[in-house]
Structures are given as structure tokens and as C-alpha cells.
Coordinates of C-alpha atoms in Angstrom, one line a residue:
Chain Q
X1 CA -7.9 43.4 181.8
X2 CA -4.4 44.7 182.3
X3 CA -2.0 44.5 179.8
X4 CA 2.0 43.8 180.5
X5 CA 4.6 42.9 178.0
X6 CA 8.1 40.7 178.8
X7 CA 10.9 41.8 177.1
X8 CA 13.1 39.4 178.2
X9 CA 10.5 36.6 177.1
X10 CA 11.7 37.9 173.0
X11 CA 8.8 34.5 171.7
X12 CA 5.9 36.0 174.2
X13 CA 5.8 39.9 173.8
X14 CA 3.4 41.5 172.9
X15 CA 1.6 38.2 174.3
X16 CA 1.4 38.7 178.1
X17 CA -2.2 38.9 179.4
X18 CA -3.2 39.3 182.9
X19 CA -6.1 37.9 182.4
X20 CA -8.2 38.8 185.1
X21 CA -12.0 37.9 183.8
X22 CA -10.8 34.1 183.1
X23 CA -12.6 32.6 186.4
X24 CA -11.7 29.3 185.5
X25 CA -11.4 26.6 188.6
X26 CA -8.9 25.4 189.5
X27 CA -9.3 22.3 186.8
X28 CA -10.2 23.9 183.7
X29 CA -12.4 21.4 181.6
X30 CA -10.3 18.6 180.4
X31 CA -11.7 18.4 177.2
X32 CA -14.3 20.8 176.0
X33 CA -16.4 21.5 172.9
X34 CA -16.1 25.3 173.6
X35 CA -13.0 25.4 174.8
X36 CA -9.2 24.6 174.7
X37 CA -7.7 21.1 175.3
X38 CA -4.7 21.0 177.7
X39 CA -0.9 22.2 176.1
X40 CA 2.3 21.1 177.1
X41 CA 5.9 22.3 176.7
X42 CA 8.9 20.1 177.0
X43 CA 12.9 22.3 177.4
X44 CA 15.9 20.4 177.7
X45 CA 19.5 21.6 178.3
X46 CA 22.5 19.4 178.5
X47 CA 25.5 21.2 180.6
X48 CA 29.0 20.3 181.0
X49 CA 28.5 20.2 184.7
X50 CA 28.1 17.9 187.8
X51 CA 24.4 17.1 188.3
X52 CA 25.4 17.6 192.4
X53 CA 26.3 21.4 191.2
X54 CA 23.7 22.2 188.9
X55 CA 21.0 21.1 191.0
X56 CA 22.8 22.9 194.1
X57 CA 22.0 26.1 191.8
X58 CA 18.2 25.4 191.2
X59 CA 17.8 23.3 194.5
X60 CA 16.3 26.3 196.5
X61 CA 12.6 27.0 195.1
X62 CA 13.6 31.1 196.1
X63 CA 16.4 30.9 193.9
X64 CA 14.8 31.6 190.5
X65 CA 16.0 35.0 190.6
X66 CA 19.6 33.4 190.8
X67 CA 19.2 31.9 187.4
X68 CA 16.2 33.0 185.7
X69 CA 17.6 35.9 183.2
X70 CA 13.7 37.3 183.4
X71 CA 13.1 37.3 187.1
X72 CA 14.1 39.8 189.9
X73 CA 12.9 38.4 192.8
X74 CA 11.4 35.3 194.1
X75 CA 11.0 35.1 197.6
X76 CA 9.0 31.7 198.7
X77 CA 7.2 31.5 202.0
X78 CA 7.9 28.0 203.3
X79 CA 11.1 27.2 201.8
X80 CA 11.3 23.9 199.9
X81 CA 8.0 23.0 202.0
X82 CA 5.0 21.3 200.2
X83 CA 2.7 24.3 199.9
X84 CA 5.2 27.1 199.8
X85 CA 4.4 30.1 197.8
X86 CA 6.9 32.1 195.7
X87 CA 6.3 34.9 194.5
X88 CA 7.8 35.6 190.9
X89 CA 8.3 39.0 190.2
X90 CA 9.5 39.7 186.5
X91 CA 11.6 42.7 184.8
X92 CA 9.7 45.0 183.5
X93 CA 6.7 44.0 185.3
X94 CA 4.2 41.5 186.3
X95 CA 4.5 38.4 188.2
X96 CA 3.3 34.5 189.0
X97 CA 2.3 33.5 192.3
X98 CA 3.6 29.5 192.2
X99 CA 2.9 26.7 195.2
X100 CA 5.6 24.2 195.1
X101 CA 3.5 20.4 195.3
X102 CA 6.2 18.2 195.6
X103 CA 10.2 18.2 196.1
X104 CA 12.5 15.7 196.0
X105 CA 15.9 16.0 196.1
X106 CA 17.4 12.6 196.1
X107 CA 15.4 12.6 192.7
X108 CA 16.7 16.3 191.9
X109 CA 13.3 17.5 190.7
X110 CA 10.3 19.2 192.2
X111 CA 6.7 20.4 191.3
X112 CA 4.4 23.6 191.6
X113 CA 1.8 25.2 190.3
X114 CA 0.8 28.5 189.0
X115 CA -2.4 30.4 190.4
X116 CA -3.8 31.3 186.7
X117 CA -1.1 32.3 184.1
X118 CA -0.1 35.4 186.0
X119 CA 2.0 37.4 183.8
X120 CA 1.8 34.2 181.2
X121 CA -1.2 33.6 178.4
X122 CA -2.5 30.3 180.2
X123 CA -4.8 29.4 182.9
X124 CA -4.3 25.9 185.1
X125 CA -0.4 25.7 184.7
X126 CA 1.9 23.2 186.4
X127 CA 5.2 22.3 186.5
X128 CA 8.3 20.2 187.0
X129 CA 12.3 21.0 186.8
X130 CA 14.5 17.7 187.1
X131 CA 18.0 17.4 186.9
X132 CA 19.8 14.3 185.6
X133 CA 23.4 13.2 185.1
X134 CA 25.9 12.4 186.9
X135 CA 30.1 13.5 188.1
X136 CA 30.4 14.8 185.2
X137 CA 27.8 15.6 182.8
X138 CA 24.0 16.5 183.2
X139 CA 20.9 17.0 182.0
X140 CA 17.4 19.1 182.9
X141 CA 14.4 18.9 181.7
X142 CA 11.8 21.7 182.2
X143 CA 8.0 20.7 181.7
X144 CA 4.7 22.1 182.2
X145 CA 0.9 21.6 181.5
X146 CA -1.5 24.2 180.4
X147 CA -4.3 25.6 178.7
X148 CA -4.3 28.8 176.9
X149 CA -5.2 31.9 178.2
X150 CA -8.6 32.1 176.4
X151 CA -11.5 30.4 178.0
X152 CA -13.6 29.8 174.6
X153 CA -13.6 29.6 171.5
X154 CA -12.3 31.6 168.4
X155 CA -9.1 33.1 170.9
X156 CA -7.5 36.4 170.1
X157 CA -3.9 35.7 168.3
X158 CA -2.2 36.5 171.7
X159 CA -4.3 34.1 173.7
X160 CA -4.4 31.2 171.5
X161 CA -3.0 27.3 171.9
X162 CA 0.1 28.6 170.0
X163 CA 0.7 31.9 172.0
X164 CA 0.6 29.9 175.0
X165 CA 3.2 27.2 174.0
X166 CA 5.2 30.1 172.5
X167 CA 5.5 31.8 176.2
X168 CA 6.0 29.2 178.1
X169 CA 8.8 27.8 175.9
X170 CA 10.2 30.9 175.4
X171 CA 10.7 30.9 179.5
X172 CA 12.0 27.6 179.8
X173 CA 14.9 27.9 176.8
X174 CA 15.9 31.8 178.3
X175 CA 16.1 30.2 181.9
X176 CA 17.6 26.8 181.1
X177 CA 20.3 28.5 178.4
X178 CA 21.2 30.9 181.3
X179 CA 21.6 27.8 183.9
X180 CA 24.2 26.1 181.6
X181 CA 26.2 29.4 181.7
X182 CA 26.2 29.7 185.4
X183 CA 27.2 26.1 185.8
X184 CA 29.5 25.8 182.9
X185 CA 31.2 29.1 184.4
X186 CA 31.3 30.6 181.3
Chain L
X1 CA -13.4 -15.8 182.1
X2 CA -10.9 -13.6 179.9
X3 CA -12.1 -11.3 177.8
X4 CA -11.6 -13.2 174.6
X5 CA -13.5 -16.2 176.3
X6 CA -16.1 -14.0 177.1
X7 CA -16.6 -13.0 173.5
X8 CA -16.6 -16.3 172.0
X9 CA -19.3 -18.0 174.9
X10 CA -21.5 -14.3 174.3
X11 CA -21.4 -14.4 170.7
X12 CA -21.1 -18.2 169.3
X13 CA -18.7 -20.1 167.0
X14 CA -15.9 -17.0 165.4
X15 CA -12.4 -16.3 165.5
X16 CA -10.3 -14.2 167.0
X17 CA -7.6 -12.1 165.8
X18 CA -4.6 -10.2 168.3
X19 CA -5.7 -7.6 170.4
X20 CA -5.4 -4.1 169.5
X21 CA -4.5 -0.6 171.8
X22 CA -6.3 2.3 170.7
X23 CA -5.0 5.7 171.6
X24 CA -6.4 8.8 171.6
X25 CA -4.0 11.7 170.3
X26 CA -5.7 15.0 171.2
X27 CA -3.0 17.1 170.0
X28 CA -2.3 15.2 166.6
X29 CA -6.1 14.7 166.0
X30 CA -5.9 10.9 165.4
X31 CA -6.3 7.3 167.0
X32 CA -2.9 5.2 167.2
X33 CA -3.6 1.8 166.8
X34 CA -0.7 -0.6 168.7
X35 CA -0.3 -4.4 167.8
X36 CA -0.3 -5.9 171.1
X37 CA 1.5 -8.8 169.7
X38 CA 3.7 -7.1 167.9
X39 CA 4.3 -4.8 170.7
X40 CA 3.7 -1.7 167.6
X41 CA 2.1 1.0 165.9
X42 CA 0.2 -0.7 162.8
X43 CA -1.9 2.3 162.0
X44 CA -2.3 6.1 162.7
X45 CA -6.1 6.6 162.2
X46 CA -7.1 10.2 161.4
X47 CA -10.4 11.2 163.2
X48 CA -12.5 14.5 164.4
X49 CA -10.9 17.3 166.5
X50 CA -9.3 16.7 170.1
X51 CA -10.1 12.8 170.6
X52 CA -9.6 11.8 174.5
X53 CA -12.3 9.0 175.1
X54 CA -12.3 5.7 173.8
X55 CA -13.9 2.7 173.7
X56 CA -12.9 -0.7 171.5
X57 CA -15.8 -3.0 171.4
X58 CA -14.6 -6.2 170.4
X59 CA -17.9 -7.7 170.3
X60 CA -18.8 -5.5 166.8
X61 CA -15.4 -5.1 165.6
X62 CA -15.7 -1.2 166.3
X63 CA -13.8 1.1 168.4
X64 CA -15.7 4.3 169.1
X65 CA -13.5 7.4 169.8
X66 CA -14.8 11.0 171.1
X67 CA -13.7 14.0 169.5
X68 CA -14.4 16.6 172.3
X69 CA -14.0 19.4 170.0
X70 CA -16.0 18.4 167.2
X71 CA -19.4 17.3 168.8
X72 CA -19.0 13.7 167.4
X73 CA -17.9 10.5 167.7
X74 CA -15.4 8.8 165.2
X75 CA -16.2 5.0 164.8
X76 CA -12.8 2.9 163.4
X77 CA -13.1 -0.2 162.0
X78 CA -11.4 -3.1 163.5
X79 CA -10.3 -5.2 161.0
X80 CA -8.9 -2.4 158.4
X81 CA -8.4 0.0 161.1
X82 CA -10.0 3.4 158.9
X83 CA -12.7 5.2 160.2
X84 CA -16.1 4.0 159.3
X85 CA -17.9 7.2 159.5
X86 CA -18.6 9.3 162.1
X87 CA -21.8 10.5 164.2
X88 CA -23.4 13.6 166.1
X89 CA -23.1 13.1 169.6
X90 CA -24.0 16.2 171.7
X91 CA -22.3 19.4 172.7
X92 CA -18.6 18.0 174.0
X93 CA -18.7 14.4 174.6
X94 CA -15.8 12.8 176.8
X95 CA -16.1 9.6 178.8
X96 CA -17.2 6.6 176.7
X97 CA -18.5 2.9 177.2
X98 CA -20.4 0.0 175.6
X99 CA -22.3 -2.9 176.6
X100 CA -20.1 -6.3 176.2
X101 CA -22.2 -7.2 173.1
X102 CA -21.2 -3.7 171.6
X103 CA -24.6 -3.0 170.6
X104 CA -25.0 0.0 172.7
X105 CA -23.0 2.9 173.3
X106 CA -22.5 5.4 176.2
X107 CA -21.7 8.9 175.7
X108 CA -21.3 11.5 178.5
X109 CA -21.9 15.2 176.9
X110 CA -19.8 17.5 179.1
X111 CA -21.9 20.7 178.3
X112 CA -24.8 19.1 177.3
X113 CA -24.9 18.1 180.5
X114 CA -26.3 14.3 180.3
X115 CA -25.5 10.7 179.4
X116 CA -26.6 9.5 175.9
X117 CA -27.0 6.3 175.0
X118 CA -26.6 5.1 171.2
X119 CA -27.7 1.8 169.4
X120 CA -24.6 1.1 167.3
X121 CA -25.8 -0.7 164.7
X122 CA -28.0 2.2 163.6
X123 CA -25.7 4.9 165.2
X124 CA -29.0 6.0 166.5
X125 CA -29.5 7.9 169.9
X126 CA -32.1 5.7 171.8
X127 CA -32.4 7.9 175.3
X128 CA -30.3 10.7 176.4
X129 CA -30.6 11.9 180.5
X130 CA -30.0 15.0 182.3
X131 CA -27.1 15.1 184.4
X132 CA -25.3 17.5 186.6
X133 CA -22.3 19.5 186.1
X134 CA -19.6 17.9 184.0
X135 CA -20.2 14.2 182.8
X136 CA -16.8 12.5 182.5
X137 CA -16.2 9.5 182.9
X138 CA -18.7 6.7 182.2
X139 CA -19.0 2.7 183.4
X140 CA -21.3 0.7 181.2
X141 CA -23.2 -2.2 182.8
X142 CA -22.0 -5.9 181.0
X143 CA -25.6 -5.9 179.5
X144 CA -26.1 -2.3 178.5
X145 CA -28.6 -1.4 180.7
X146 CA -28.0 1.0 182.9
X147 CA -24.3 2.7 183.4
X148 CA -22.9 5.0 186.1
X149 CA -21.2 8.2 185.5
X150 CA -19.3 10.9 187.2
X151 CA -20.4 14.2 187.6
X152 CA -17.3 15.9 188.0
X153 CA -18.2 19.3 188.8
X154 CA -21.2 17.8 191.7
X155 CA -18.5 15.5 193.8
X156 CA -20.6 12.3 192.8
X157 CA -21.6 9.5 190.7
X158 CA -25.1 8.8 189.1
X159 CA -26.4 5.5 188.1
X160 CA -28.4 6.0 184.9
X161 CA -31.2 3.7 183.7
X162 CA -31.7 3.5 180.1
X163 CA -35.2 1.9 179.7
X164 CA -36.4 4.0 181.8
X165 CA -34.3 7.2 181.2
X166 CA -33.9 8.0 185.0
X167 CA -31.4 8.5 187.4
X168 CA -31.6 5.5 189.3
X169 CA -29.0 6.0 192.5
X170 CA -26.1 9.0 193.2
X171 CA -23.5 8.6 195.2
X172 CA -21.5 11.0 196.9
X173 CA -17.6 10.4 196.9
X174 CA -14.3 12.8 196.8
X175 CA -13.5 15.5 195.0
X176 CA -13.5 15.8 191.5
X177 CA -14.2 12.2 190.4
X178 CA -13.4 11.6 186.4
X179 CA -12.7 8.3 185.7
X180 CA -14.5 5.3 186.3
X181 CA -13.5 1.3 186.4
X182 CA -16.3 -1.2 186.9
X183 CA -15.2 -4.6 189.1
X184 CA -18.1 -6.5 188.1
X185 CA -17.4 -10.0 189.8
X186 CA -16.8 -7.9 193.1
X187 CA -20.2 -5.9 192.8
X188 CA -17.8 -2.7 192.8
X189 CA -17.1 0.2 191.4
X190 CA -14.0 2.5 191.6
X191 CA -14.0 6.2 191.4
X192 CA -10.8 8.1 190.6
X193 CA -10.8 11.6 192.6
X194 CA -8.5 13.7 190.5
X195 CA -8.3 16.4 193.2
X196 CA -8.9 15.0 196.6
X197 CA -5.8 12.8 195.4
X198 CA -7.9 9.4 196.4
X199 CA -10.1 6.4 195.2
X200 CA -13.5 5.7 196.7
X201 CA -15.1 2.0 196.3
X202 CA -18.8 2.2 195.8
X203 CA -21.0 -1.5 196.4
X204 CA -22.9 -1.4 193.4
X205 CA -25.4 -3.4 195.2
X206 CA -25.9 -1.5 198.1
X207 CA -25.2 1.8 196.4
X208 CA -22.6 3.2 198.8
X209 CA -19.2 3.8 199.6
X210 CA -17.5 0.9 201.2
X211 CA -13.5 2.1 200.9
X212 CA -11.8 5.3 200.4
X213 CA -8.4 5.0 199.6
X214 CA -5.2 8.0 198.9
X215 CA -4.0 7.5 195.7
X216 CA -0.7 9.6 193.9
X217 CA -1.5 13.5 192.8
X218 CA -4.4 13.8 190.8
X219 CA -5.5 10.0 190.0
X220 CA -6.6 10.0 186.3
X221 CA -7.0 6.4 185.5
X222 CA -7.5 2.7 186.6
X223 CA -7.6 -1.1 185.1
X224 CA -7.8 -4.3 186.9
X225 CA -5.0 -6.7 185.7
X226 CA -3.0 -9.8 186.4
X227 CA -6.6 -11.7 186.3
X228 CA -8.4 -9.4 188.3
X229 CA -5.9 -9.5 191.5
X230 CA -4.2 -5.8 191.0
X231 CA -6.1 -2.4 190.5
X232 CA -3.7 -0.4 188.6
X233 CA -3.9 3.4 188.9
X234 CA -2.2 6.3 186.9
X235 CA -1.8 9.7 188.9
X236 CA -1.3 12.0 186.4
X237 CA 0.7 15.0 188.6
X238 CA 2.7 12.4 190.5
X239 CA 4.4 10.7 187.4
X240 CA 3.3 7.6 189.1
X241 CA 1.3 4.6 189.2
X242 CA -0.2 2.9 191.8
X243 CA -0.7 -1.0 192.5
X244 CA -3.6 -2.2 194.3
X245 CA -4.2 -5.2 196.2
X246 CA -7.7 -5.6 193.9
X247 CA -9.0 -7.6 196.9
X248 CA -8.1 -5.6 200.0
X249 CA -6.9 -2.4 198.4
X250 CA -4.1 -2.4 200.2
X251 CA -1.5 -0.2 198.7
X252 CA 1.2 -2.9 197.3
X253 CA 3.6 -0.6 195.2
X254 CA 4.1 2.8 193.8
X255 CA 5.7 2.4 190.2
X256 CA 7.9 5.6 188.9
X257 CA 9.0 7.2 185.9
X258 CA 6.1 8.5 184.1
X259 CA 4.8 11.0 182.2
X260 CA 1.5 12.6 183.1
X261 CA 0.0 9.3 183.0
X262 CA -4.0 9.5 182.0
X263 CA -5.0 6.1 180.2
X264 CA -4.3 2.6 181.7
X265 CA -5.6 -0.3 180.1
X266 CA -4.5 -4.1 180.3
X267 CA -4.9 -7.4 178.5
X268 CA -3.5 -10.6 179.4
X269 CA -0.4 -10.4 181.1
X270 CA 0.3 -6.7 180.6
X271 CA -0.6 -3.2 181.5
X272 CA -0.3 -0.6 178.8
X273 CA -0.2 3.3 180.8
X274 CA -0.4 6.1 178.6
X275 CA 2.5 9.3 178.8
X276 CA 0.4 12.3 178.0
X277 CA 3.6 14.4 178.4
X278 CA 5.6 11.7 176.8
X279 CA 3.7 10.8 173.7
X280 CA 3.9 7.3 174.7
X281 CA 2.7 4.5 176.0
X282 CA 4.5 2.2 178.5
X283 CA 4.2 -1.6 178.4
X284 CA 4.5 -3.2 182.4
X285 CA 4.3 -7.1 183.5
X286 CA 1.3 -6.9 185.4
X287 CA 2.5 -9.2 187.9
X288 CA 5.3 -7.3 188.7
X289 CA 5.1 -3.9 187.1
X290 CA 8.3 -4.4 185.9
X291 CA 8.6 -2.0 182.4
X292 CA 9.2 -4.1 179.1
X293 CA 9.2 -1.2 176.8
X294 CA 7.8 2.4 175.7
X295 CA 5.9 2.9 172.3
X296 CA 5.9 6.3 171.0
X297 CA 2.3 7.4 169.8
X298 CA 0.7 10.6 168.8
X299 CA 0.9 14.1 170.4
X300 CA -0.6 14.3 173.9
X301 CA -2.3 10.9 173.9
X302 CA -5.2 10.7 176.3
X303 CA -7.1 6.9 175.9
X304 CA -9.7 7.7 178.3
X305 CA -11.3 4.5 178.6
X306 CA -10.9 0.7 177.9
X307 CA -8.7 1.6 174.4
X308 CA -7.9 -2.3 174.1
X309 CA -9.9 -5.1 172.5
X310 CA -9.7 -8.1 169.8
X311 CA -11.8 -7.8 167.1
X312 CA -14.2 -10.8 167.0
X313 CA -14.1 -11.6 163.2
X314 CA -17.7 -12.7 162.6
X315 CA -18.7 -14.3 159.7
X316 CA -22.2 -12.6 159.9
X317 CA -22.1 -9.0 161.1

């Protein structure tokens, strides 16, 4: 198991497991007696800001590095295809290797998944990024399903339900708070 | 024959009192119980750990609720709406169903790896059968005697005898089947492939697939409504739900706006789809599909299974 802590994810150091060994399919049980039960975490961010201009900034699946305080590089295969892969890498090291499911940009939002947790304490992760509003004002949500990084029972402190929510928030608020500053121009 | 019809020809003179929603909160560890009437939560009823399946047997009064983390099952009384006690029931149990009298219960035990089947009035196991990988979902014959079950992990359903505790018929269908919905005046039975994205129709008489069907991303859930005429199903990545033709299975509609929707029940005039990223639970016309309102519920609600029933007040239990 390699270990790899996030700086710039201040709620998940110290809590970033690669964890290799977890062999889980790709549907980890959805409910299990000796295991974990699926986690969610919900970010919103309202921003003074056309929803046309803040979507223009997160519109491109590549452009996490862009807007993402936490990640250098992002390079997707396909575009804003179905089944395109970006490649996350994050300061400091480690990285998530996401397929986007679904776009739609008359709706502003699209999906993808995570193979594993990558450089995140959770296994069977996806997500969705929407953006709402209008001429003026908007709105995005950030929102993703998972379990925790720890296949059974009893999980170490750093793999538990809580670590995982912990990450995964603490990813969403750094990203969103940094989106409203781009599109705010302050 | 409605449901409530059903009840009073199957179990003689009684009354009836409104129908109830019971949903499964696996992240708040409790049942919330919704006045369909009243369009409300009347109760927040605490049970085991992690509760996702559910079934509200009208017919006793009883709603049985599986608490996947706690190897048991919660039972909730109808009438007062507190649990009643609770039982062993294998090593994870998920999918739940019951016989139309009530009398028997269906459990499928994940890890144990088998279907058990409990007499309810004694909360006594009565057969239990080996399965494959991954019992999920389960689909109780109207009179108890046999039910069919998904075994996730094996890309199949099983049709399990319980008087003679065999496996009676499998059927092969997508991939990843979890939930189950019995048609019983069409002699079918639909299978909800969470990650071949489709629905495959088995003839429960002749034992075989007869329709396969795409569906949203990952369907999670399905219920018959508007008298039988629409197959309703929730696809839990899409945010979607989909509206069947019940008779052709054409595709009619694709409804938007939801929340990782699992459970999907519906009584009367309305269809009731459970938000597990919401915490809610959206009210639809059935007819239509038109949304009438959201009620918030517990923390990532689940109500796998048929979570809605009226208690039949009895004057003899």
C-alpha cells in the first residue's frame, strides 16, 4: 500500500490511501453486513456570475487544472466524449483516473466516474458538477457517491465512513470556493 | 382488483385505514413513515443498523425492514408505527418480500448466500436455500410459495421453491440484476440490470426471457402504476425515471430531475420515487408523471421494495 498525503486537501491529510489491495468490482456491495454502506457528499457555491460564464470555465472536462486549486494537470482523452478519460494529477502527488458517463451542456452538468479512489480514501466513486442560474446569478452543485476506502469492517480512522466524506468534501469546497473567485474576478 | 380490494375479499369483513410509505434511511438508521393522505411524515421509526429493504404487509398490519448491517430484521407496527421487536435473519439480509396474506416472509442473505423464508407470526425461519453470489432483490409469489430472486453477482434469477426448498428454474438475463417487480396478471416478471443499463422480461410461465429493454444508467427500481398500464423505473446514475408502456414496453417518457433515485413504489393514483442523494421522496401523477411535491425523509433513504401499504385493522389478529 502506498501512502500519499494532499496538502492542498487541509480536511483529508494525513487521509490519502492508495489503496491498492481493495479489489472491489466495480459495484461494491450495496449493502453489506461486513462492509460499508454507500456515502454521499453534497458542495454548493452560489457566484455572482452569469451561469453562461461559469459553466464556459468548467465546460471542458480537461479543464480541472484551470480551476481546481489542488490539481496540476488534467488532460482527458476524448474530449467531452462519453467514455473519455482524464487523468488527474494532484500537487504534491498522486492522481484519479476519471471516465466522464454523461455530458450535457444545454443542462450545464455532466457525469464521470473514478476507477477506485485514486489518491482519495473511497472505492466505487461517481460524480456530477451542474451549473444553474441564470444572466446574472448562478449556482453549482458538486455531488458524488461512494464508499469508503476500507473494504470491511472495523476501518482504520483514515479509511472510515467519516474520512471518506471528509476528503471528498474537503475537494469539492477547495475547488468550488476557487471557481467563484475566477468567475467573480476577484 | 386494487390492493385494498384485494385485502378485504383475501381476508373477510375489516377496515381499512390510509395507506402508509415506509422508507428506509440507511444513513440515519431509521424507517420514515409518510401519510399518503396527508402527503407527510407522521413518524420517524428508529430500527437496526443500515436499513435498505422493505416490505409493508398490509395483510398483518406489519412492515418488515432489513437492517443490512445488523444481521436482522426490524418488524414496525402498523397501527402505532414503533417497532415490534426485531429478529435474526442471516449474515447481511437485503431484498425483502411477503406473501399477500403476510404470513410469510422472504429474506435474501447477501453473504449467507441464500433465500430464507420466515413464518411471521412466529418470526420463525421455516426453510432457508442456497443461492449463488449476491442475493438482492426478491419477488414473492401472491401465495407465498415459491419466490424468485436475483443473484446479482451470477447475471441471473432463481425461482426458489419453499416446500420443497429447491431451486426450481434460473434464468439468465443482463448484467447485474438487483431489483425485482412481479406483474402477476401478465405472467411476468421484470429484472432491473443495474449495469448493462436495461430491463429483461422473464414469462414466468415458460421460464424465459421474452423482452429486453435499455433503461436510464444503472436502473435501480420499478412499480407498475396507473392500474397496471405504466412500468415505472428509477435509474439511479441517470437522475431519471423511466415510463413504460406496461403492455408493450415501449418506452413512453423519460421523467428528469432526480436524485439518485433507488425506491419506486405507487398506490392509487400516484408514484412515490425515492432521492437517495436528496433525502427525499418525490410524489408524481402516475398518469402523467407530472411532480406534485417532494417530502424530505431521512439521510440516504433506500426503500428497496414495495415500502407502501394500508394496514388492515382486524378485529382478530
Amino acid at each position: 500500500m502506498r501512502r500519499r498525503t494532499l496538502s492542498l486537501f487541509p480536511l483529508a491529510a494525513g487521509a490519502l490511501v492508495v489503496a491498492t489491495a481493495v479489489t472491489l468490482a466495480t459495484f461494491a456491495p450495496s449493502v453489506a453486513a461486513h462492509g460499508p454502506t454507500r456515502q454521499k457528499a453534497v458542495e454548493t457555491i452560489a457566484i455572482d456570475a452569469p451561469a453562461a460564464k461559469v459553466w464556459s470555465l468548467i465546460a471542458s472536462y480537461a479543464a480541472l487544472k484551470d480551476w481546481h486549486p489542488a490539481v496540476v494537470d488534467s488532460p482527458a482523452d476524448k474530449g467531452n466524449e462519453v467514455g473519455s478519460v482524464r487523468l488527474v494529477k494532484i500537487k504534491g502527488g498522486g492522481e484519479l483516473v476519471e471516465v466522464l458517463e454523461s455530458y450535457d451542456a444545454a443542462q450545464m452538468k455532466y457525469s464521470y466516474r473514478a476507477k477506485n479512489g485514486g489518491a482519495l480514501p473511497v472505492t466505487n466513486y461517481t460524480l456530477t458538477i451542474r451549473v444553474t442560474g441564470d444572466a446574472s446569478k448562478s449556482q453549482v452543485e458538486w455531488r458524488g457517491a461512494f464508499y469508503r476506502g476500507f473494504p470491511n469492517n472495523d476501518p482504520p480512522p483514515d479509511q472510515n465512513d467519516e474520512a471518506a466524506v471528509r476528503a471528498v468534501t474537503g475537494v469539492y469546497q477547495s475547488g468550488l470556493a476557487n471557481l467563484k473567485k475566477l468567475a467573480e474576478g476577484r | 382488483m386494487g390492493l385494498i380490494a384485494f385485502l378485504l375479499q383475501a381476508a373477510g369483513p375489516a377496515a381499512v385505514a390510509a395507506p402508509f410509505a415506509y422508507i428506509t434511511n440507511q444513513g440515519s438508521h431509521d424507517v420514515s413513515v409518510i401519510d399518503l393522505a396527508a402527503l407527510r411524515v407522521v413518524a420517524t421509526t428508529a430500527v437496526g443498523t443500515s436499513p435498505a429493504g422493505v416490505v409493508a404487509a398490509g395483510a398483518r398490519g406489519e412492515v418488515y425492514v432489513a437492517n443490512a448491517a445488523a444481521h436482522t430484521v426490524t418488524v414496525i407496527d402498523m397501527l402505532t408505527q414503533q417497532p415490534r421487536g426485531s429478529f435474526a435473519a442471516g449474515q447481511g439480509a437485503v431484498g425483502l418480500d411477503a406473501s399477500a396474506d403476510g404470513r410469510r416472509l422472504f429474506v435474501a442473505d447477501w453473504f449467507g448466500q441464500r433465500l430464507r423464508v420466515y413464518d411471521t407470526a412466529g418470526r420463525a425461519e421455516i426453510a432457508q436455500v442456497p443461492l449463488g453470489r449476491a442475493p438482492a432483490g426478491v419477488a414473492a409469489l401472491p401465495d407465498g410459495s415459491a419466490a424468485w430472486v436475483a443473484e446479482r453477482d451470477e447475471d441471473r434469477v432463481a425461482l426458489v421453491d419453499v416446500a420443497t426448498q429447491a431451486v426450481l428454474a434460473r434464468v439468465g438475463v443482463g448484467t447485474h440484476p438487483f431489483a425485482l417487480l412481479l406483474d402477476a396478471p401478465r405472467q411476468r416478471l421484470y429484472v432491473l440490470n443495474v449495469e448493462s443499463d436495461d430491463l429483461s422480461v422473464i414469462d414466468t410461465a415458460r421460464r424465459r426471457v421474452i423482452a429486453t429493454r435499455p433503461t436510464g444508467r444503472a436502473p435501480y427500481g420499478a412499480a407498475l402504476a396507473d392500474g397496471g398500464r405504466l412500468l415505472y423505473v428509477t435509474n439511479q446514475h441517470a437522475d431519471t425515471v423511466s415510463v413504460f408502456d406496461a403492455q408493450t414496453l415501449a418506452l413512453r417518457t423519460t421523467l428528469e430531475g432526480f436524485g439518485y433515485p433507488e425506491g419506486i413504489a405507487a398506490h392509487g393514483e400516484r408514484v412515490y420515487v425515492v432521492n437517495w442523494m436528496d433525502d427525499s421522496v418525490s410524489v408524481l401523477d402516475a398518469a402523467s408523471g407530472r411532480r406534485l411535491a417532494d417530502i424530505p425523509v431521512g439521510r440516504n433513504p433506500r426503500g428497496f421494495g414495495a415500502f407502501i401499504a394500508a394496514p388492515l385493522i382486524s378485529p382478530t389478529p
